[in-house]
Amino acid sequence: MSTASYDPRTGGVVATVADTTPDELRRVVGAAAAAAPVLAATSPAERRRWLVAVADALESHRDELARLADRETALGLERLAGEVTRAAGQLRFYGEVAAEGSYLGVTVDEATATTPGLVRVHRPLGPVAVFGASNFPFAFSILGNDTGAALAAGCPVVAKAHPAHAGLSLRQAEIARQALADAGAPTGTFAVVSGHQVGVDLVQAPEITAVAFTGSQAGGLALWRIANERDVVIPVYAEMGTVNPVVVTAAGARDMDTVARGLVGSFTLGSGQFCTKPGLLLAPAGSGAAAAVARALHEAGPAPVMLTEAIAAGVTAGIDAMVAAGAEVVGEVPASEPGWAAPAAVLTASAEALVPGSRLLEETFGAVALVVEYDDAEQLAELVGRLQSSLAASVFTGAADDPQAADTIALLSGKVGRVAVDEWPTGVAFTWAQQHGGPWPATSAPAATSVGAHGLNRFVRPVAYQSAHDSWLPPEARAANPWRLPRRLNGVLS
Amino acid sequence: MSTASYDPRTGGVVATVADTTPDELRRVVGAAAAAAPVLAATSPAERRRWLVAVADALESHRDELARLADRETALGLERLAGEVTRAAGQLRFYGEVAAEGSYLGVTVDEATATTPGLVRVHRPLGPVAVFGASNFPFAFSILGNDTGAALAAGCPVVAKAHPAHAGLSLRQAEIARQALADAGAPTGTFAVVSGHQVGVDLVQAPEITAVAFTGSQAGGLALWRIANERDVVIPVYAEMGTVNPVVVTAAGARDMDTVARGLVGSFTLGSGQFCTKPGLLLAPAGSGAAAAVARALHEAGPAPVMLTEAIAAGVTAGIDAMVAAGAEVVGEVPASEPGWAAPAAVLTASAEALVPGSRLLEETFGAVALVVEYDDAEQLAELVGRLQSSLAASVFTGAADDPQAADTIALLSGKVGRVAVDEWPTGVAFTWAQQHGGPWPATSAPAATSVGAHGLNRFVRPVAYQSAHDSWLPPEARAANPWRLPRRLNGVLS
């Protein structure tokens, strides 16, 4: 059994990667399990060193990797080289977050007359299975946010190669494993496996303690179900594609042409294959939003090439399904490129068409957006209430005194993990305050984030030590605080 | 339909409580949903005031409540009056934790040349369903840890009355609702419902956003499955009964009689109905542990009365099942009291009998413990590896230089949420560093705790606001920090 990756521009085979055999998988997860206690005993600063080594190695192969990625994804050399830089930056950032040490949550209660001494620290879970995204072959893939956060938190990673960029996955893995070995990380710290059934077997492997996934709702929920059927159920952090609504206020609609051009730029970015793609624009009645977006689409004239043949076919099927559900195509740039091209389209529908269960309330993957006009704040609230929850939303306002802004932000904050104001949702900075995860079904664990400093929290579990002699504790729990971690002592942060 | 509660000492009916009707349940969850945004907008200090009011009201009814509870639980007036005091203390503690404000996780990234301004805060989830424990009619019930943490975090609570103390549940609810109303909390902040099917309907109600449960593995997993089948899946924080192993080191076994008396005191506490009851003692070969525990049991001569007829019958059935699985009864105090009395027993088995899947690896609810001898550290590690994960474990050592201590603590820390040293696991202090939740299946969400400051984290979800004008943000996210919350600014805690 093997997996072939293809050139989306021609449909020709780029790489053929043999599926990991059951024996190989057993060895890989066994090595990860053997490495887990070694990683758990390393200091966060030591693991930062490993992450920096991988980041440096990635960057030193940037051009080679971008070329390889472009053949398998057709996302363009410039974007892909930039994504290598981003992925390297992410790995360094998670190393910094680990070294800062707040993620360990060290909490110390000294003994009192009525309560025992307790030290609570976060311990790494153990081997983590990572399923990367189709649409970001670096930043959300083999060496993306999930791998960076898991290694930073002290967990070995077994990553599954995405079939669409299986060749690139193996090359990245090769580079990372060499860098990790040179930096002194133990064998078993990181491995890549390949094959569809291998992914299922990986989630079922008793040694695996958590799963991180970025991709479609169908894929994420399938892994979540498999994990829930294990003898020992493990957490699945699935971050899934969503509609990501954008609301334009009455004041914001005064410059509808600028909003429309911005929307087109955002929903066609990366061929509309972002999980934060804005799929729905809610604009005030009479704002002419649909026509403005249609004009902007024709001006931009995007000719998206999709990652796979199935995804390209899915775009056309998605548009057809939206039309069948009552939407009307108001602007379309038909597929024109050779290879796996798809149309880019903007549709419109009445607010009444967005009934519960309607296809119009679901994501259409690709460069497709729906424009719906709302009559007033009440109808807007009703429409937002009907939407599935999303990863992100945007509000476009008129000015700092926009009377609709605060209420609209509050309304959307109940439905998403991030509300961007006067900015498009597609950009996701990796910083301390980022939240990339929303209410179900945007994310299977809505309190988790797959981007940003809090991403490490997914891969740890608290343990409290009660009345133990200091010398019997792991370093992070010791009174002398050898790793210089932030601590809460008797309720007070220090 | 109605639920009757009984006097365990006589089997006579104490209270008959009508089941909540479907219409009543709809009204109750509707009121909770209506209260949710009001609670979310109150300051943590305001909610602390409410919690203090409920705590004061509980204490002012201590004797009445203890008498009522004793009739329904037979746990004894002294223990029950003490538990009222504890429950009141817990409510005040969760109020303090809320007011301190770290649980809101305020994280601010100021805009840079390449990244937008982001403010990340934890927002309350909304109405929480609370299923109290059978064995703690105050501290883990209607007004226990879950309710305290949820209200402190800004979530309305709909609690389900435990059938065994349904009368007490209603009386506690009456007291709490009056105190909340007097303190100015909105209608819908807290309600109690009753009835078996009502519990299922409650978990399925679309307005409910999270479930907290303390009780048996069967009960907790049933609720978890129901929640996983909802259209919008919600988190279930089920904290379930476990074996809670105790290891005696070679040095610790030198004074086996003291250990044995301590074990008997701990496993018979509250008729052995604690979720942290030590159900398994692992002692060095030749330590005479089983005989010592049998002697201590006969000296103590406990005559446990269980909460319900089914639980009492379950104890005898559990002992029989353990014998069928290869254990031998070495000490037993037969049921002698009238009413729902059960035997107290200590059994022993060989290490070889603890094969995977054996009944001996499961909890037997009640005053029953199993003693198993281990040959050496290697066999101990093997035995601990075979156990299901637990809420807590204990290690009994000889002295600060016990060469086995550190390794044994590390071994157990992989299997539990709390390791107590030279102390029994049954006491669970409510402090900042407490962890009452262990790996699956001890807890359905192993990173959560149902006791201690971190309990509030279960009922919030992060939202990031990107590039929003300060005046459009909720108070906790504003630059002026009106609630004086601890914050992380550009990566630095302050």
Coordinates of N, CA and C in Angstrom, one line a residue, chain A residues 362-491:
Chain A
E362 N -23.9 26.1 6.3 CA -22.7 25.3 6.4 C -21.5 25.9 5.5
E363 N -20.3 25.5 5.8 CA -19.2 25.9 5.1 C -19.2 25.3 3.7
T364 N -18.8 26.2 2.7 CA -18.5 25.7 1.4 C -17.0 25.9 1.2
F365 N -16.2 24.8 1.2 CA -14.7 24.9 1.1 C -14.4 25.5 -0.3
G366 N -13.5 26.5 -0.3 CA -13.1 27.1 -1.6 C -13.4 28.6 -1.6
A367 N -13.1 29.2 -2.8 CA -13.3 30.6 -2.9 C -14.8 31.0 -3.2
V368 N -15.6 30.7 -2.2 CA -17.0 30.9 -2.3 C -17.5 31.7 -1.0
A369 N -18.3 32.7 -1.3 CA -18.9 33.4 -0.1 C -20.4 33.7 -0.4
L370 N -21.1 33.9 0.7 CA -22.5 34.2 0.6 C -22.8 35.5 1.2
V371 N -23.6 36.3 0.5 CA -24.0 37.7 1.1 C -25.4 37.7 1.4
V372 N -25.8 38.1 2.6 CA -27.2 38.1 3.1 C -27.4 39.5 3.7
E373 N -28.5 40.1 3.4 CA -28.8 41.4 4.0 C -29.8 41.2 5.2
Y374 N -29.5 42.0 6.2 CA -30.4 42.0 7.4 C -31.1 43.3 7.6
D375 N -32.3 43.2 8.1 CA -33.2 44.4 8.2 C -32.8 45.3 9.4
D376 N -32.5 44.7 10.5 CA -32.3 45.5 11.7 C -31.5 44.6 12.8
A377 N -31.2 45.2 13.9 CA -30.4 44.5 14.9 C -31.1 43.2 15.4
E378 N -32.4 43.3 15.5 CA -33.1 42.1 15.9 C -33.0 40.9 14.9
Q379 N -33.1 41.2 13.7 CA -33.0 40.2 12.7 C -31.5 39.7 12.6
L380 N -30.6 40.6 12.8 CA -29.2 40.2 12.8 C -28.9 39.2 13.9
A381 N -29.4 39.5 15.1 CA -29.3 38.6 16.3 C -29.9 37.3 16.0
E382 N -31.0 37.3 15.3 CA -31.7 36.0 15.0 C -30.9 35.2 14.0
L383 N -30.3 35.9 13.0 CA -29.5 35.2 12.0 C -28.2 34.6 12.6
V384 N -27.6 35.4 13.4 CA -26.4 34.9 14.1 C -26.7 33.7 15.0
G385 N -27.8 33.8 15.7 CA -28.3 32.7 16.5 C -28.4 31.4 15.8
R386 N -28.8 31.5 14.5 CA -29.0 30.3 13.7 C -27.7 29.6 13.2
L387 N -26.7 30.4 13.2 CA -25.4 29.9 12.6 C -24.8 28.8 13.5
Q388 N -24.1 27.9 12.9 CA -23.2 27.0 13.7 C -22.1 27.9 14.3
S389 N -21.5 27.5 15.4 CA -20.4 28.3 15.9 C -19.2 28.2 15.0
S390 N -18.3 29.2 15.0 CA -17.2 29.3 14.1 C -15.9 29.5 14.9
L391 N -14.8 29.4 14.2 CA -13.5 29.7 14.8 C -13.4 31.2 15.0
A392 N -13.8 32.0 14.0 CA -13.6 33.5 14.1 C -14.8 34.2 13.4
A393 N -14.8 35.5 13.7 CA -15.8 36.4 13.0 C -15.2 37.7 12.9
S394 N -15.7 38.5 12.0 CA -15.3 39.9 11.9 C -16.5 40.9 11.9
V395 N -16.2 42.1 12.4 CA -17.2 43.2 12.3 C -16.6 44.3 11.6
F396 N -17.3 44.9 10.6 CA -16.8 46.1 10.0 C -17.6 47.3 10.4
T397 N -17.0 48.2 11.0 CA -17.7 49.4 11.6 C -17.3 50.7 10.9
G398 N -18.0 51.7 11.3 CA -17.8 53.0 10.6 C -16.7 53.8 11.3
A399 N -16.8 53.9 12.6 CA -15.8 54.7 13.3 C -15.9 54.3 14.8
A400 N -15.1 54.9 15.6 CA -15.0 54.6 17.0 C -16.3 54.8 17.7
D401 N -17.2 55.7 17.2 CA -18.5 55.9 17.8 C -19.6 55.2 17.2
D402 N -19.3 54.2 16.4 CA -20.3 53.3 15.8 C -21.3 52.8 16.8
P403 N -22.5 53.1 16.8 CA -23.4 52.7 17.9 C -23.8 51.2 17.8
Q404 N -23.5 50.6 16.7 CA -23.8 49.1 16.6 C -22.7 48.2 17.0
A405 N -21.5 48.8 17.1 CA -20.3 48.0 17.2 C -20.3 47.1 18.5
A406 N -20.4 47.7 19.6 CA -20.3 46.9 20.9 C -21.2 45.8 20.9
D407 N -22.5 46.0 20.6 CA -23.5 44.9 20.6 C -23.2 43.8 19.6
T408 N -22.7 44.2 18.5 CA -22.4 43.2 17.4 C -21.2 42.4 17.9
I409 N -20.2 43.0 18.5 CA -19.1 42.3 19.0 C -19.5 41.3 20.0
A410 N -20.4 41.8 21.0 CA -20.9 40.9 22.0 C -21.7 39.7 21.5
L411 N -22.5 40.0 20.5 CA -23.3 39.0 19.8 C -22.4 37.9 19.2
L412 N -21.4 38.3 18.5 CA -20.6 37.4 17.8 C -19.7 36.6 18.8
S413 N -19.3 37.3 19.9 CA -18.4 36.6 20.8 C -19.0 35.4 21.4
G414 N -20.4 35.3 21.4 CA -21.0 34.0 21.9 C -20.9 32.9 20.9
K415 N -20.5 33.1 19.7 CA -20.5 32.1 18.6 C -19.1 31.8 18.1
V416 N -18.1 32.4 18.6 CA -16.8 32.2 18.0 C -15.7 32.3 19.1
G417 N -14.5 31.9 18.7 CA -13.3 32.0 19.6 C -12.6 33.3 19.4
R418 N -12.8 34.0 18.3 CA -12.1 35.3 18.1 C -13.0 36.2 17.3
V419 N -13.1 37.5 17.7 CA -13.8 38.5 17.0 C -12.8 39.6 16.5
A420 N -12.6 39.7 15.2 CA -11.7 40.7 14.7 C -12.6 41.9 14.3
V421 N -12.1 43.1 14.5 CA -12.8 44.3 14.3 C -12.1 45.1 13.2
D422 N -12.8 45.4 12.1 CA -12.3 46.1 10.9 C -11.1 45.4 10.3
E423 N -11.0 44.1 10.6 CA -9.9 43.3 9.9 C -10.6 42.0 9.5
W424 N -10.0 41.3 8.6 CA -10.5 40.1 8.1 C -10.1 38.9 9.0
P425 N -10.8 37.8 9.0 CA -10.5 36.8 10.0 C -9.4 35.9 9.6
T426 N -8.9 36.0 8.3 CA -8.0 35.0 7.8 C -6.6 35.0 8.4
G427 N -6.2 36.1 8.9 CA -4.8 36.2 9.5 C -4.9 35.7 11.0
V428 N -4.0 34.8 11.4 CA -4.0 34.2 12.7 C -2.6 34.4 13.3
A429 N -2.4 35.4 14.1 CA -1.1 35.7 14.6 C -0.8 34.6 15.7
F430 N 0.5 34.2 15.8 CA 0.9 33.3 16.9 C 1.5 34.1 18.0
T431 N 0.7 34.5 19.0 CA 1.1 35.3 20.1 C 0.5 34.8 21.4
W432 N 0.7 35.5 22.5 CA 0.2 35.0 23.8 C -1.3 35.0 23.9
A433 N -1.9 36.0 23.3 CA -3.4 36.2 23.5 C -4.2 35.6 22.4
Q434 N -3.6 34.9 21.5 CA -4.4 34.3 20.4 C -5.3 33.2 20.9
Q435 N -6.5 33.1 20.2 CA -7.4 32.0 20.5 C -7.9 31.5 19.1
H436 N -7.4 30.3 18.8 CA -7.8 29.7 17.5 C -8.6 28.4 17.8
G437 N -9.8 28.5 18.1 CA -10.7 27.4 18.5 C -12.0 28.1 19.0
G438 N -13.1 27.5 18.5 CA -14.4 28.1 18.9 C -15.3 27.1 19.5
P439 N -16.5 27.5 19.8 CA -17.5 26.6 20.3 C -17.8 25.4 19.4
W440 N -18.2 24.3 19.9 CA -18.7 23.2 19.1 C -19.6 23.6 18.0
P441 N -19.5 23.2 16.7 CA -18.5 22.2 16.2 C -17.3 22.9 15.6
A442 N -17.0 24.1 15.9 CA -15.7 24.7 15.3 C -14.5 23.9 15.9
T443 N -14.6 23.5 17.1 CA -13.5 22.8 17.8 C -14.1 21.8 18.7
S444 N -13.5 20.6 18.7 CA -14.1 19.5 19.6 C -13.8 19.8 21.0
A445 N -12.8 20.7 21.4 CA -12.6 21.0 22.7 C -12.5 22.6 22.8
P446 N -13.7 23.2 22.9 CA -13.8 24.7 22.7 C -12.9 25.5 23.6
A447 N -12.5 25.0 24.7 CA -11.6 25.8 25.6 C -10.2 25.8 25.1
A448 N -9.9 25.0 24.1 CA -8.5 24.8 23.7 C -8.2 25.7 22.5
T449 N -6.9 26.0 22.3 CA -6.5 26.7 21.1 C -5.4 26.0 20.4
S450 N -5.4 26.0 19.1 CA -4.3 25.3 18.3 C -3.2 26.3 17.9
V451 N -3.5 27.6 18.1 CA -2.4 28.6 17.8 C -2.3 29.5 19.0
G452 N -1.1 29.9 19.3 CA -0.8 30.8 20.4 C -0.3 30.1 21.7
A453 N 0.1 30.9 22.6 CA 0.8 30.4 23.8 C -0.1 29.3 24.6
H454 N -1.4 29.5 24.6 CA -2.2 28.6 25.4 C -2.3 27.2 24.7
G455 N -1.8 27.1 23.5 CA -1.8 25.8 22.8 C -1.1 24.7 23.6
L456 N -0.1 25.0 24.4 CA 0.6 24.0 25.2 C -0.3 23.3 26.2
N457 N -1.3 24.1 26.7 CA -2.2 23.5 27.8 C -2.9 22.2 27.3
R458 N -3.0 22.0 26.0 CA -3.7 20.8 25.6 C -3.0 19.6 25.9
F459 N -1.7 19.7 26.1 CA -0.9 18.4 26.2 C -0.3 18.2 27.6
V460 N -0.9 18.8 28.6 CA -0.5 18.5 30.0 C -1.7 18.2 30.9
R461 N -1.4 17.7 32.0 CA -2.4 17.2 33.0 C -1.9 17.6 34.4
P462 N -2.8 18.1 35.2 CA -2.3 18.5 36.6 C -2.1 17.3 37.5
V463 N -1.1 17.3 38.3 CA -0.9 16.4 39.3 C -0.6 17.2 40.6
A464 N -1.2 16.8 41.7 CA -1.0 17.4 43.0 C -0.2 16.5 43.9
Y465 N 0.9 17.0 44.5 CA 1.7 16.2 45.4 C 1.4 16.7 46.8
Q466 N 1.0 15.8 47.6 CA 0.5 16.2 49.0 C 1.5 15.7 50.0
S467 N 2.0 16.6 50.8 CA 2.9 16.3 51.9 C 4.1 15.5 51.6
A468 N 4.6 15.7 50.4 CA 5.8 14.9 50.0 C 7.1 15.7 50.3
H469 N 8.1 15.0 50.7 CA 9.4 15.7 50.9 C 9.9 16.3 49.6
D470 N 10.4 17.5 49.8 CA 10.8 18.2 48.6 C 11.7 17.4 47.6
S471 N 12.6 16.6 48.2 CA 13.6 15.9 47.3 C 12.9 14.8 46.5
W472 N 11.7 14.5 46.9 CA 11.0 13.4 46.2 C 10.2 13.9 45.0
L473 N 10.2 15.3 44.8 CA 9.3 15.9 43.8 C 10.1 16.1 42.5
P474 N 9.4 16.2 41.4 CA 10.1 16.5 40.1 C 10.5 18.0 40.2
P475 N 11.5 18.4 39.4 CA 12.1 19.7 39.5 C 11.1 20.8 39.5
E476 N 10.1 20.7 38.6 CA 9.1 21.9 38.5 C 8.3 22.1 39.8
A477 N 8.3 21.1 40.7 CA 7.5 21.2 41.9 C 8.4 21.5 43.1
R478 N 9.7 21.6 43.0 CA 10.6 21.8 44.1 C 10.6 23.2 44.7
A479 N 10.8 23.3 45.9 CA 10.8 24.6 46.6 C 11.9 25.5 46.0
A480 N 13.1 25.0 45.7 CA 14.2 25.8 45.2 C 13.9 26.3 43.8
N481 N 12.9 25.8 43.1 CA 12.4 26.3 41.8 C 13.6 26.3 40.8
P482 N 14.3 25.2 40.5 CA 15.5 25.2 39.7 C 15.2 25.7 38.3
W483 N 14.0 25.6 37.8 CA 13.7 26.1 36.4 C 13.2 27.5 36.4
R484 N 13.2 28.1 37.6 CA 12.8 29.6 37.7 C 11.4 29.8 37.1
L485 N 10.4 29.0 37.5 CA 9.1 29.1 36.9 C 8.2 30.1 37.7
P486 N 7.3 30.8 37.0 CA 6.3 31.6 37.8 C 5.5 30.6 38.6
R487 N 5.2 31.0 39.9 CA 4.5 30.2 40.8 C 3.4 31.0 41.5
R488 N 2.4 30.3 42.0 CA 1.4 30.8 42.9 C 1.7 30.2 44.3
L489 N 2.0 31.0 45.2 CA 2.3 30.5 46.6 C 1.3 31.0 47.5
N490 N 0.6 30.0 48.1 CA -0.5 30.3 49.1 C -1.5 31.3 48.5
G491 N -1.8 31.1 47.2 CA -2.8 31.9 46.5 C -2.3 33.2 45.9

